[in-house]
Short mmCIF file of C-alpha atoms in Angstrom, two decimals:
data_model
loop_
_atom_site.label_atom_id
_atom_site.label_comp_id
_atom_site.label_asym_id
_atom_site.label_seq_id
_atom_site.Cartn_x
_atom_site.Cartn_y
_atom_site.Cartn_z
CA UNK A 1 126.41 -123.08 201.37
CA UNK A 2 130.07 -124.57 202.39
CA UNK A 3 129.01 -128.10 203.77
CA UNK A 4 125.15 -128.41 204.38
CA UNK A 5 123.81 -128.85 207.65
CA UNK A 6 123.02 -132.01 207.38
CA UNK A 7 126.14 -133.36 206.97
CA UNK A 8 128.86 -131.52 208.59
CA UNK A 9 128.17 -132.34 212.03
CA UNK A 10 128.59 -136.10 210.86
CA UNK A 11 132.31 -135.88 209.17
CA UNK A 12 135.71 -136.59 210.91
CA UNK A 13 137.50 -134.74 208.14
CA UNK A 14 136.13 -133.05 205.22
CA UNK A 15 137.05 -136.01 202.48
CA UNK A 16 134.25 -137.81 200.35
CA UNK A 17 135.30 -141.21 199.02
CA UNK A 18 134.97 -140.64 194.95
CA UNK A 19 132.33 -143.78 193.33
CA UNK A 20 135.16 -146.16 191.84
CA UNK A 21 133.30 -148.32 189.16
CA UNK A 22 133.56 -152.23 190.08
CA UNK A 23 135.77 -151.41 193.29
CA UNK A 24 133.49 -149.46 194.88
CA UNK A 25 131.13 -152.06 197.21
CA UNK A 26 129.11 -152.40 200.49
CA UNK A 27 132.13 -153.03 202.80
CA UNK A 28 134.51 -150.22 201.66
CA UNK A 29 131.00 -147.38 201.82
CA UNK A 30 130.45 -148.65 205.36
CA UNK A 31 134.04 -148.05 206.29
CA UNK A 32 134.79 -145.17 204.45
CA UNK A 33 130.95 -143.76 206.88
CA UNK A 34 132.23 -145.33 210.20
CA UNK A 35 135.72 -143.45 209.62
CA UNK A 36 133.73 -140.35 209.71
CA UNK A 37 134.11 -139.36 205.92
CA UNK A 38 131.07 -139.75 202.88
CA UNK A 39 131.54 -143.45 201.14
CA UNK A 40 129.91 -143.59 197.64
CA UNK A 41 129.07 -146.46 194.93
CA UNK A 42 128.28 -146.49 191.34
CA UNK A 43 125.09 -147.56 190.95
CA UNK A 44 126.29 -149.75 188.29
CA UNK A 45 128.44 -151.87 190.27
CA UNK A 46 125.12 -153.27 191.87
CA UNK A 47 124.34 -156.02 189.60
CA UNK A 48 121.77 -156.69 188.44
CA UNK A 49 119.20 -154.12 189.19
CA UNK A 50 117.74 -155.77 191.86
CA UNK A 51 121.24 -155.90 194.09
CA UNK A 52 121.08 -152.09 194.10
CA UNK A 53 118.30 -151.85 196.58
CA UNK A 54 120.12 -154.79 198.81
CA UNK A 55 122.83 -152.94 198.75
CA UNK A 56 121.49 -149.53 200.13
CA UNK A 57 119.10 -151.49 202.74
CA UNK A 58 122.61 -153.17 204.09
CA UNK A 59 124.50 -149.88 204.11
CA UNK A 60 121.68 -148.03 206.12
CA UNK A 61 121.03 -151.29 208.64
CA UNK A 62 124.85 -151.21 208.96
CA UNK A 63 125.28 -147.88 209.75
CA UNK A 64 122.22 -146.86 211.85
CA UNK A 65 123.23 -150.23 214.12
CA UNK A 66 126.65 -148.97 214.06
CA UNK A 67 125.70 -145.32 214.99
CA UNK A 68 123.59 -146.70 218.12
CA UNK A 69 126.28 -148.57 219.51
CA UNK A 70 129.15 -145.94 219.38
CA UNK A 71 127.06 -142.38 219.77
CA UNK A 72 129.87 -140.21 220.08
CA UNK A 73 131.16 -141.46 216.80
CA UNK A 74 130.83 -139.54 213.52
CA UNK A 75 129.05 -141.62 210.73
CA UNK A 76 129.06 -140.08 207.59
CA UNK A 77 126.25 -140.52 205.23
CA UNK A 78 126.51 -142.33 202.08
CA UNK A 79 126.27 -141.61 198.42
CA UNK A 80 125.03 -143.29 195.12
CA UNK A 81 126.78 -142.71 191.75
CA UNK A 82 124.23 -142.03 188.77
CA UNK A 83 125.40 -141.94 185.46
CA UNK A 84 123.57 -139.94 183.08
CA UNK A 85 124.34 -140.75 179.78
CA UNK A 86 122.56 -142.66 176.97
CA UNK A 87 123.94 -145.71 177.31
CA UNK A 88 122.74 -146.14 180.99
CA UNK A 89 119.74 -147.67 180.51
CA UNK A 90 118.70 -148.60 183.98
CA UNK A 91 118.85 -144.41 185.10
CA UNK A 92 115.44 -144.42 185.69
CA UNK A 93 114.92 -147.45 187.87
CA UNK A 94 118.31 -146.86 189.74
CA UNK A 95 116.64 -143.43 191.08
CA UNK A 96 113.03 -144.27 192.02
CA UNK A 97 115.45 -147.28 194.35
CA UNK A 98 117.43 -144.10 196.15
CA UNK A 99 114.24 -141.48 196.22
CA UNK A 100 112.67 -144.78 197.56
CA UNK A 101 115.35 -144.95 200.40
CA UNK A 102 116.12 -141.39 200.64
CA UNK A 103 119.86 -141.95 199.45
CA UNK A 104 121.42 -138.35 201.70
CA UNK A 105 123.41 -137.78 198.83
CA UNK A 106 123.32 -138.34 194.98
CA UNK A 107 126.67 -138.09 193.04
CA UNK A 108 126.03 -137.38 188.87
CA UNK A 109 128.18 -137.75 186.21
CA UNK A 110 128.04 -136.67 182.64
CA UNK A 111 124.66 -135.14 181.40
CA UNK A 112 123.55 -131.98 183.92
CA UNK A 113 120.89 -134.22 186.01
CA UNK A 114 117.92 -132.19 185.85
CA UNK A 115 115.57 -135.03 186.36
CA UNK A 116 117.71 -136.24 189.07
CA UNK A 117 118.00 -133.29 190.60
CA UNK A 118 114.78 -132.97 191.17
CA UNK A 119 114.36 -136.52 192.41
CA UNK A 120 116.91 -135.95 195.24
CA UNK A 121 115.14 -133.15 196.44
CA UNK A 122 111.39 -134.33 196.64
CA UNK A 123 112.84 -136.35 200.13
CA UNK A 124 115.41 -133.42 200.52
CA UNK A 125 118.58 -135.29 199.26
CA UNK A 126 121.47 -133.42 198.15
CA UNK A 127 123.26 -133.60 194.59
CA UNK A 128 127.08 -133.35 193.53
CA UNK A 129 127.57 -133.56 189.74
CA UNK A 130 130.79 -134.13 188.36
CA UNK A 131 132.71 -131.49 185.87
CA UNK A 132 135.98 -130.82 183.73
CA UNK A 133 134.95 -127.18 182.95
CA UNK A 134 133.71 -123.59 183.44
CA UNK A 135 131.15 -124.50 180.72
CA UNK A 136 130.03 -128.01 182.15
CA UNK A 137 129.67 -126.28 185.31
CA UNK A 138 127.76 -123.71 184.43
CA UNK A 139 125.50 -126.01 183.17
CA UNK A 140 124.78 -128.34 186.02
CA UNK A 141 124.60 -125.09 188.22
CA UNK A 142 121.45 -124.28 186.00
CA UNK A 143 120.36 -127.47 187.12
CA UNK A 144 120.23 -126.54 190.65
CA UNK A 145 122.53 -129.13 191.77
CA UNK A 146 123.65 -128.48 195.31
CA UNK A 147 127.50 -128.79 194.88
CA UNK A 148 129.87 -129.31 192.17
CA UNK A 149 132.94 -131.81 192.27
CA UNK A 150 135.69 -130.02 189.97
CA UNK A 151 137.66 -132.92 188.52
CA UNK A 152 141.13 -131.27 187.63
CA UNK A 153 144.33 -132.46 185.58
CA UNK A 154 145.86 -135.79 187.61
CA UNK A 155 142.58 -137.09 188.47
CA UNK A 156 141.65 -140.81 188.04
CA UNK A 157 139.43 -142.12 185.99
CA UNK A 158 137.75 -140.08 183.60
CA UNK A 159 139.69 -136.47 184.46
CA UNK A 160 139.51 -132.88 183.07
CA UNK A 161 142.87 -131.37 182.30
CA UNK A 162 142.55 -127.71 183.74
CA UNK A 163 144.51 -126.82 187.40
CA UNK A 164 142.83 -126.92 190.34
CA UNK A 165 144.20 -123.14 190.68
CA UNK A 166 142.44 -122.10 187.45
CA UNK A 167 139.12 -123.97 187.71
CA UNK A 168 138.52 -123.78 191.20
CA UNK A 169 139.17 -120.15 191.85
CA UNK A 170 136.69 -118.95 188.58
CA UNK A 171 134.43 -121.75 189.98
CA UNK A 172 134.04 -120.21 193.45
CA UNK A 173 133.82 -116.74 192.12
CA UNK A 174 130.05 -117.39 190.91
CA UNK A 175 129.27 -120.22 192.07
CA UNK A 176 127.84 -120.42 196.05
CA UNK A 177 127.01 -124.40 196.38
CA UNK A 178 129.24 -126.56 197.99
CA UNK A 179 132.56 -127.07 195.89
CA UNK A 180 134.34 -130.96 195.99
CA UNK A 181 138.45 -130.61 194.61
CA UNK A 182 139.51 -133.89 192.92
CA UNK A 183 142.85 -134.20 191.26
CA UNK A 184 146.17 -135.89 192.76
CA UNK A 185 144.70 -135.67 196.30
CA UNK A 186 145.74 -138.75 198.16
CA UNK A 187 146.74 -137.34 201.66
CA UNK A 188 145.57 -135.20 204.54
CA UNK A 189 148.18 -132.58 202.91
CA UNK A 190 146.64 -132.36 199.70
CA UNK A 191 143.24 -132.40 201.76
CA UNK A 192 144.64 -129.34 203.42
CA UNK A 193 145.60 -127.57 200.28
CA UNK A 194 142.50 -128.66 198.46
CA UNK A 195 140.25 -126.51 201.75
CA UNK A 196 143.35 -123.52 201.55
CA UNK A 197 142.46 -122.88 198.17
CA UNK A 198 138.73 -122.47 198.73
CA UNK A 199 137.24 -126.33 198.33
CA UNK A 200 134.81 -127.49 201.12
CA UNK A 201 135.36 -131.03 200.86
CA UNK A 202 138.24 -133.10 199.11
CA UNK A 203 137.58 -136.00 196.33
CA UNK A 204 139.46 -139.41 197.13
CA UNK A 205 139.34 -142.26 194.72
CA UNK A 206 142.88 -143.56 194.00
CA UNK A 207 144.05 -143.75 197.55
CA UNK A 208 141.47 -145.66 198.51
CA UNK A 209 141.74 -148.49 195.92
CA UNK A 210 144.82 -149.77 197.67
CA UNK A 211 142.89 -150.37 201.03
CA UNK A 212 141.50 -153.61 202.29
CA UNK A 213 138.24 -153.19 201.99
CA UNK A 214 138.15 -152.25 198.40
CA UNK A 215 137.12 -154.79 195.88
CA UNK A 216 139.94 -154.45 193.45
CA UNK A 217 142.20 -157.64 192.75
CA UNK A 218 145.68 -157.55 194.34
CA UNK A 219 147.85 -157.32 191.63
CA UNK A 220 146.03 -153.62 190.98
CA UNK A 221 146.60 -152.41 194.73
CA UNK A 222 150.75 -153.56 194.33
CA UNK A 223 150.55 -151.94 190.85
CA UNK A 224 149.41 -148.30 192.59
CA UNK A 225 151.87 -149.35 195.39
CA UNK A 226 154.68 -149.74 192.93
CA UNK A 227 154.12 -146.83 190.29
CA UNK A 228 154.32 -142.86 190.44
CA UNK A 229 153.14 -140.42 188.60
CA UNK A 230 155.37 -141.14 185.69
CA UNK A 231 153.48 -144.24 185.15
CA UNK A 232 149.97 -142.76 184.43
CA UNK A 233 148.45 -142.39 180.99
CA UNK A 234 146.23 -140.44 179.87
CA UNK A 235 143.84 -141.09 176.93
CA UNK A 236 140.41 -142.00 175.52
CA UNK A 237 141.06 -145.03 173.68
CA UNK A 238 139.18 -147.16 176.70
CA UNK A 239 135.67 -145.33 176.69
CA UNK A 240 135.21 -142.87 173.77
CA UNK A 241 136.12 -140.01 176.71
CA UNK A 242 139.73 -138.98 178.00
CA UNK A 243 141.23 -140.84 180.97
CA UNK A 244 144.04 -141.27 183.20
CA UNK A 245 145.00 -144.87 183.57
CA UNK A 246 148.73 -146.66 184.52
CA UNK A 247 150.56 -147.97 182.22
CA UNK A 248 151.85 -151.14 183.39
CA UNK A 249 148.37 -152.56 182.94
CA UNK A 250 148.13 -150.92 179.77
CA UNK A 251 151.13 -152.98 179.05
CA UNK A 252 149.83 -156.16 179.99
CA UNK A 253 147.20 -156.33 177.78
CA UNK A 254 149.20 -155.92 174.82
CA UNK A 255 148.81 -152.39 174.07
CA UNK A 256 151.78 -149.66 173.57
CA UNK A 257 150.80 -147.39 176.22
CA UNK A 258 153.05 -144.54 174.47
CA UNK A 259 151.87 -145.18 171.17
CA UNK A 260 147.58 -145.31 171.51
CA UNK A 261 145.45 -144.03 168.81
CA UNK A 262 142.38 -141.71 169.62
CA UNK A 263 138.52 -143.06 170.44
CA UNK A 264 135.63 -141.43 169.29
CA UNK A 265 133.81 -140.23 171.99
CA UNK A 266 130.34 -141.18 170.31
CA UNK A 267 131.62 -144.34 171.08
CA UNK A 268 131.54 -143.97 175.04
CA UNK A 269 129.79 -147.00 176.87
CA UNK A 270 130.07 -147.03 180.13
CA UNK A 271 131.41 -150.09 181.53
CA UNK A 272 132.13 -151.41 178.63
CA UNK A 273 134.31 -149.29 176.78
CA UNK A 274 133.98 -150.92 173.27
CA UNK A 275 137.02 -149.74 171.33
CA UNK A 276 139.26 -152.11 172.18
CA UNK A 277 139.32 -155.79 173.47
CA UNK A 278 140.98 -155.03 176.93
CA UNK A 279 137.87 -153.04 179.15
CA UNK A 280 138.41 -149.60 181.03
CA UNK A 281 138.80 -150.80 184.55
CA UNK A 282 138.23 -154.64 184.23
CA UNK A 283 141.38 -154.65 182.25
CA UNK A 284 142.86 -151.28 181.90
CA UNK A 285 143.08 -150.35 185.48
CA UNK A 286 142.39 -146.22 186.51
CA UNK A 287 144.61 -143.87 188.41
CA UNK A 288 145.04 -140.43 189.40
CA UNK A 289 148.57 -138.71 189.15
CA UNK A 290 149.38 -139.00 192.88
CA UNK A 291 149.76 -142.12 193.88
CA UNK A 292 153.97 -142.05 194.42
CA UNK A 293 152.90 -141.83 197.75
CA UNK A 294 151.30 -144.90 198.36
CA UNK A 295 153.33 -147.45 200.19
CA UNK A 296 150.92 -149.78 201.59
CA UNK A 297 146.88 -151.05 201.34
CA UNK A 298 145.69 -150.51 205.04
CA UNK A 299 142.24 -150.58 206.43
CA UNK A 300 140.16 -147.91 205.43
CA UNK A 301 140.05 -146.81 209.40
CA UNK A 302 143.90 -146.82 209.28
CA UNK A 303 143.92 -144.56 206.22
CA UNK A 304 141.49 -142.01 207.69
CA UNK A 305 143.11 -141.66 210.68
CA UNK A 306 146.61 -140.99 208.84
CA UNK A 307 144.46 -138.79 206.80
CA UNK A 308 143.43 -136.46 209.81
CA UNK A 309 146.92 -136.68 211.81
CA UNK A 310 148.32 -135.46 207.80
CA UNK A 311 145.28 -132.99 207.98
CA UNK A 312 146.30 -131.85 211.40
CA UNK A 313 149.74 -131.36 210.51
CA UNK A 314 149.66 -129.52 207.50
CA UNK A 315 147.10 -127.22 208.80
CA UNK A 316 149.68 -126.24 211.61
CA UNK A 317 152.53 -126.00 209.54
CA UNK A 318 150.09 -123.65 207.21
CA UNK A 319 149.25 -121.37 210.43
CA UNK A 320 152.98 -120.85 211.39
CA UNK A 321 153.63 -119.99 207.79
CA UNK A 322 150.78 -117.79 207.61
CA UNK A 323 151.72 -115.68 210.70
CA UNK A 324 155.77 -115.14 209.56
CA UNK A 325 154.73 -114.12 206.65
#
């Protein structure tokens, strides 16, 4: 099951817009769906409880008003980030909301999501969980998830630290859901390569911080615009559980970016963080490795369509290759 039916007649390009916690909001989902590729929220960033529904109603007026006035676009459906973990109290109500609206899509992090799992598909929603590992995988695939996002080494956020080569290709061997590549992607090349190497949809989160619609401050978007991949730390200091994030902003808050003790993971709280004073992502602002290609914060539309031309390109260049060879 590549990409299921019921989305792959609604994509421009096969790119899903990774849940970035507090950056992540109405406006950038709606643009990321009008541009033809899958937008997705935490549901945490919805605050409180109550805004999550509000915010689901407005994406689905949005985009079903949108889709009537422009029917030969592609409008991609949309997807709600659940974090299953103990410290996420509000789990429980944050589903019955989406199996209330019929969120298409359901993106799970941490814990395999049985209970989730079989939330989503009571009103025939789908469900991407999140891993690091062969072993996390496994698990989630017991699960009956439908597809499995394989967050490799150069990743933002919290990222696993195998290749893409080595976890993708065991992956795919047993695994016949849909498979989501995240690591370093930030261009319709690496989109390209991500699909060459046997992904059916790419995992975007860094790229699209530095876009207009995203609700990060400005200083973070020149930051990304500024750095490479030289400039990205990885650790678990922040949340109890290992992270890449850039060290300039590690910097500003006081911290030694090349000298920062370990966390214990029992201490994860997400959103919080709660080992030291400066907060994962309020403070201590997330990236993945490949960002020394970001040179500007456009509209998401802008981005996507450089994204497909990119796409285009290297899939060309990959053919000519292919057939000298």
């Amino acid at each position: 099951m590549p990409i299921p039916d019921s989305i792959k007649d609604n994509i421009s390009i096969p790119v899903i817009g990774a849940p970035l916690f507090l950056i992540s909001v109405p406006d950038l989902v709606i643009a990321q769906c009008k541009a033809g590729i899958i937008g997705s929220f935490p549901a945490l960033n919805a605050r409180p409880q109550h805004v999550l529904e509000e915010w689901i109603v407005k994406i689905k007026t949005e985009l079903k008003e949108y889709q009537e006035q422009n029917p030969d676009k592609k409008v991609a459906p949309f997807a709600v980030n659940q974090i299953c973990h103990g410290s996420n109290d509000r789990l429980q109500g944050d589903m019955e909301i989406c199996v209330k609206h019929e969120v298409p899509v359901i993106i799970t992090s941490l814990r395999p999501p049985l209970e989730v799992v079989e939330a989503a598909h009571s009103y025939g929603g789908l469900v991407f969980h999140d891993v690091i590992n062969v072993r996390h995988a496994k698990k989630a695939a017991d699960m009956g998830v439908d597809g499995l996002i394989l967050v490799c080494a150069g990743a933002g956020g919290h990222a696993g630290a195998l290749s893409p080569f080595a976890l993708l290709r065991e992956v795919k061997s047993w695994f016949d859901g849909t498979i989501i590549l995240s690591g370093s992607i930030g261009d319709g090349y690496s989109v390209a390569s991500a699909l060459a190497l046997g992904a059916d949809f790419a995992y975007l989160g860094t790229r699209f911080i530095a876009t207009q619609e995203a609700n990060a401050e400005p200083e973070y978007k020149q930051m990304l615009i500024e750095s490479s991949a030289n400039d990205i730390v990885y650790s678990n200091l922040f949340t109890g559980v290992l992270g890449n994030y850039l060290k300039p902003s590690i910097q500003n808050s006081g911290l030694d970016p090349d000298n920062l003790p370990t966390a214990d993971k029992s201490a994860m709280n997400f959103g919080s963080g709660g080992n030291t004073d400066s907060k994962a992502w309020k403070d201590i602002w997330g990236s993945g490795q490949g960002i020394g290609l970001i040179e500007d914060a456009p509209t998401v539309e802008e981005l996507v369509d450089r994204l497909k031309s990119e796409f285009t390109d290297a899939s060309s260049e990959f053919n000519t290759k292919a057939k000298i060879l």
